[in-house]
Amino acid sequence: MAKSLVVVESPTKAKTINKYLGRDYKVVASMGHVRDLPKSKLGVEVENGFEAVYETIPSRKKVLKEMRDAAKDVKDVYVATDPDREGEAIGQDIADELAGKHRRIHRLMFNEITKKAILEAIKHPGAIDQRMVAAQRARRVLDRLVGYKISPLLWDKVRRGLSAGRVQSVALKVVCDREAEIERFVPEEYWNLFARLAGPQPPEFEARLLKKEGETVKVGNEAEAQAILADLQDASLVVSSVAIRERRKHAAPPFITSKLQQTARFPVKKTMMLAQQLYEGIELPGEGLVGLITYMRTDSTRVSEQALDEVRGYIGRSFGPEYVPDKPNFYRAKADAQDAHEAIRPTSMQYDPEAVRRYLTGDQYSLYRLIWNRFVASQMPEAVFDDTTVDITATPRVAATASAVAYTFRVKGSVPKFAGWQAAYGGILTEPPEQPAAADSQDEASSGALPPLAEGTALDLKQLRPEQKFTQPPPRFTEATLVKELEENGIGRPSTYAQIITVLQAREYVRKIEGRFKPTLLGRMLVTDLLSPSFDDILDVDYTKRLEDQLDDIEQGKADYEGTLGSFYEKFKTDLARAEREMVNLKEGVKTEDICEKCGSVMLKKVGRFGPFLACSAYPDCTNTRELEKTDAAAEDVDEACENCGRPMVIKRGRFGQFLACSGYPECKTTRKLIATKQGLAAAKPDQILEERCPRCHANLIVKQGRFGEFTACSRYPECKYVKLKSTGVACPKDAGEIVERRSRRGKVFYGCSNYPDCDFTLWQKPIAEKCPECGAPYLVEKITRRHGRQLVCNNEGCKHVRSEELTPV
């Protein structure tokens, strides 16, 4: 029987740790939080020192019972929840539930799930940090006060389902402010002039016009560009200066959470999910579950001495002694870094990404390799380059010598001298030309290696090339750049970024267009019309950052729970009362300057189930409504007529998003799907009636556009629900039916018997009508991976037949 109980958060983590501790310890998982504020009420006694009333989460009652049963006969309980504020608060809840007269509660802290780290933590247990718990509780109460006080106000004034979280709202404002900046931006034209030149030795190179008569030249239009080109057609070009300097480029520090989220090619939520998997443990042959990386929620670049020694030894063995600096590289932490944990790094240098690749999914491998390379590179010397800057004087030959106009062209070249840390990424990285730092910056002419050039060298002009440019507005945020913006402004914490982004999209406050966030009209109205007039501080970036700093102060013992919440609530209470009186009521509608085209009455701006819209103020006598939100340009430009009555099709919004509907509704109920293309939204093709007949009712089949693309179905739907499925030409091994292509509820393709539901045979890989040459199985299956391309493999467990095939072009 186990003498001690260890409680962790996840089953995977429990399984990994149990392997290290042996039979004297029983390891169980809490499945995350076991208690929380109630959903049905505020759960905070404001007048009683902001005491939070926690209750057991219904789905955790069974887990808690199992934990209590496991703790009955043990004297020591070790709380091994995640080493952060959230984990500390979960640990306190578990301690409260399992505490007993003869039972001791200990806190285990470790940064990585390895045998050495776990056994060391067991030897030196600590106590739950009450200041960390208080900081987490304060954050939870702050979020609850904002969410549960403002959201009902929005339900009353706008519609149910809206929410206004403390950090979520300021993040939304950041996105809305960027969109407003883009709309205000006025592009300015400018021209770059390039000269393609050749020296005494190859290669040829391009230089950009920089100066005219010693002054920086700005070419604003085509006429100015053509005038300079005409002046330079017969110019003599001579190298006027060559400057060579050595440049050293330092490696980036090992990853912290926010930098990993910004650098990984995955959405933030997926990045954190993959990192959690790598942290909790991957099954390796002969070793069982092994944690491959350290804890993934950290804002510290600190690395333990043991890890530094190990990585320096690895670098010396793998790259040579010249790649090991005399001293380890240390990196300065952010001013507000909590520094509780190390940076994100591999737990051991014995688990090279290539050595464990076969045991990882493609996405796990990609993230693990990214973390590995960054960590190794961070302890290698600087990369060294020889940078060359060449100025070339161009003098028009036709000009009089005394009054000749001198033009200066410039080109920069960079030659790698020592790979340094870049060797960790497989060699010296090619450095792209630097992008303009500001909207009106001119583009540099940049080259890799330049030919040998010296002052006074005459050059041949091969070509003059003008290039028209326009200044660009700031781009919309991607997930990575939004995380960067939130981090730099101290909004939230890296552990909350994934949830913030998820909520903004789930509430339809922002949409992703080509991977970038655009606020919806509902999102902008929430910020400008509803929250800004009354809750300016809630939306203020600096105010939100100060609140985060105050939570840090609670953790460090510099501030107290009640005082922090009290100072916040004093102003918030006043703002809330004002909002109840003054916030616009979009349920009743706000008058606009638009006039109803049917009856001439004023149109009202309202918010309905599917977003903002205009409705006639003469309702119910006039039921005219109009879409208010402008859609993407491609959708606005759809010039479609109804195929049934010839009237124009208009864009509407429904349960599943935007669609085209006949403007003659309700007399004509024709609708058409809008589909995403590279250019934006476009109208789907109209339904196409086929001569082929339905095998069930003999009506014509029809090609329709569905949620997941085109499909063929009976034209008598919904009376007849026949759908023609794509055949694979392979017979079902269970009942000799036909294996056909199907889709799951989420749109994922799989293959199943055409006699479903009588036959439940399914496959996830596409079956190929070809017998296995080794075991005689009636079919092979297609397997496509990034590493091996297309392979045909046998589906029988005992057969290992594999054949590589070329991918068929689509």
JSON list of C-alpha atoms in Angstrom, two decimals, residues 19 27 66 72 108 144 165 185 207 284 290 366 444 470 486-487 503 524 555 557 588 602 608 645 706 738 783:
[
{"chain": "A", "resi": 19, "resn": "LYS", "atom": "CA", "xyz": [7.12, 5.82, -13.09]},
{"chain": "A", "resi": 27, "resn": "VAL", "atom": "CA", "xyz": [0.03, 9.63, -8.05]},
{"chain": "A", "resi": 66, "resn": "GLU", "atom": "CA", "xyz": [-11.28, 9.52, -5.63]},
{"chain": "A", "resi": 72, "resn": "LYS", "atom": "CA", "xyz": [-7.43, 7.97, 3.65]},
{"chain": "A", "resi": 108, "resn": "LEU", "atom": "CA", "xyz": [6.52, 19.93, -4.72]},
{"chain": "A", "resi": 144, "resn": "ARG", "atom": "CA", "xyz": [-15.28, 38.21, -12.19]},
{"chain": "A", "resi": 165, "resn": "GLY", "atom": "CA", "xyz": [-13.73, 40.68, -19.94]},
{"chain": "A", "resi": 185, "resn": "PHE", "atom": "CA", "xyz": [-3.80, 55.94, -43.56]},
{"chain": "A", "resi": 207, "resn": "ALA", "atom": "CA", "xyz": [22.85, 50.01, -56.53]},
{"chain": "A", "resi": 284, "resn": "LEU", "atom": "CA", "xyz": [10.10, 6.45, -25.70]},
{"chain": "A", "resi": 290, "resn": "VAL", "atom": "CA", "xyz": [9.84, 11.12, -20.87]},
{"chain": "A", "resi": 366, "resn": "SER", "atom": "CA", "xyz": [8.52, 20.81, -35.41]},
{"chain": "A", "resi": 444, "resn": "GLU", "atom": "CA", "xyz": [17.96, 49.63, -49.61]},
{"chain": "A", "resi": 470, "resn": "PHE", "atom": "CA", "xyz": [3.61, 53.38, -52.15]},
{"chain": "A", "resi": 486, "resn": "LEU", "atom": "CA", "xyz": [-0.01, 42.46, -25.68]},
{"chain": "A", "resi": 487, "resn": "GLU", "atom": "CA", "xyz": [3.32, 41.42, -24.16]},
{"chain": "A", "resi": 503, "resn": "VAL", "atom": "CA", "xyz": [-12.79, 34.37, -26.80]},
{"chain": "A", "resi": 524, "resn": "ARG", "atom": "CA", "xyz": [-16.01, 48.00, -32.87]},
{"chain": "A", "resi": 555, "resn": "GLU", "atom": "CA", "xyz": [2.78, 37.96, -5.06]},
{"chain": "A", "resi": 557, "resn": "GLY", "atom": "CA", "xyz": [4.34, 40.91, -0.62]},
{"chain": "A", "resi": 588, "resn": "GLU", "atom": "CA", "xyz": [-34.64, 49.85, -28.67]},
{"chain": "A", "resi": 602, "resn": "VAL", "atom": "CA", "xyz": [-35.83, 56.70, -40.21]},
{"chain": "A", "resi": 608, "resn": "GLY", "atom": "CA", "xyz": [-29.61, 41.08, -33.43]},
{"chain": "A", "resi": 645, "resn": "CYS", "atom": "CA", "xyz": [-36.88, 35.44, -60.53]},
{"chain": "A", "resi": 706, "resn": "GLY", "atom": "CA", "xyz": [-22.46, 22.49, -49.14]},
{"chain": "A", "resi": 738, "resn": "GLU", "atom": "CA", "xyz": [-18.98, -0.55, -51.50]},
{"chain": "A", "resi": 783, "resn": "LYS", "atom": "CA", "xyz": [-0.73, 7.17, -46.38]}
]
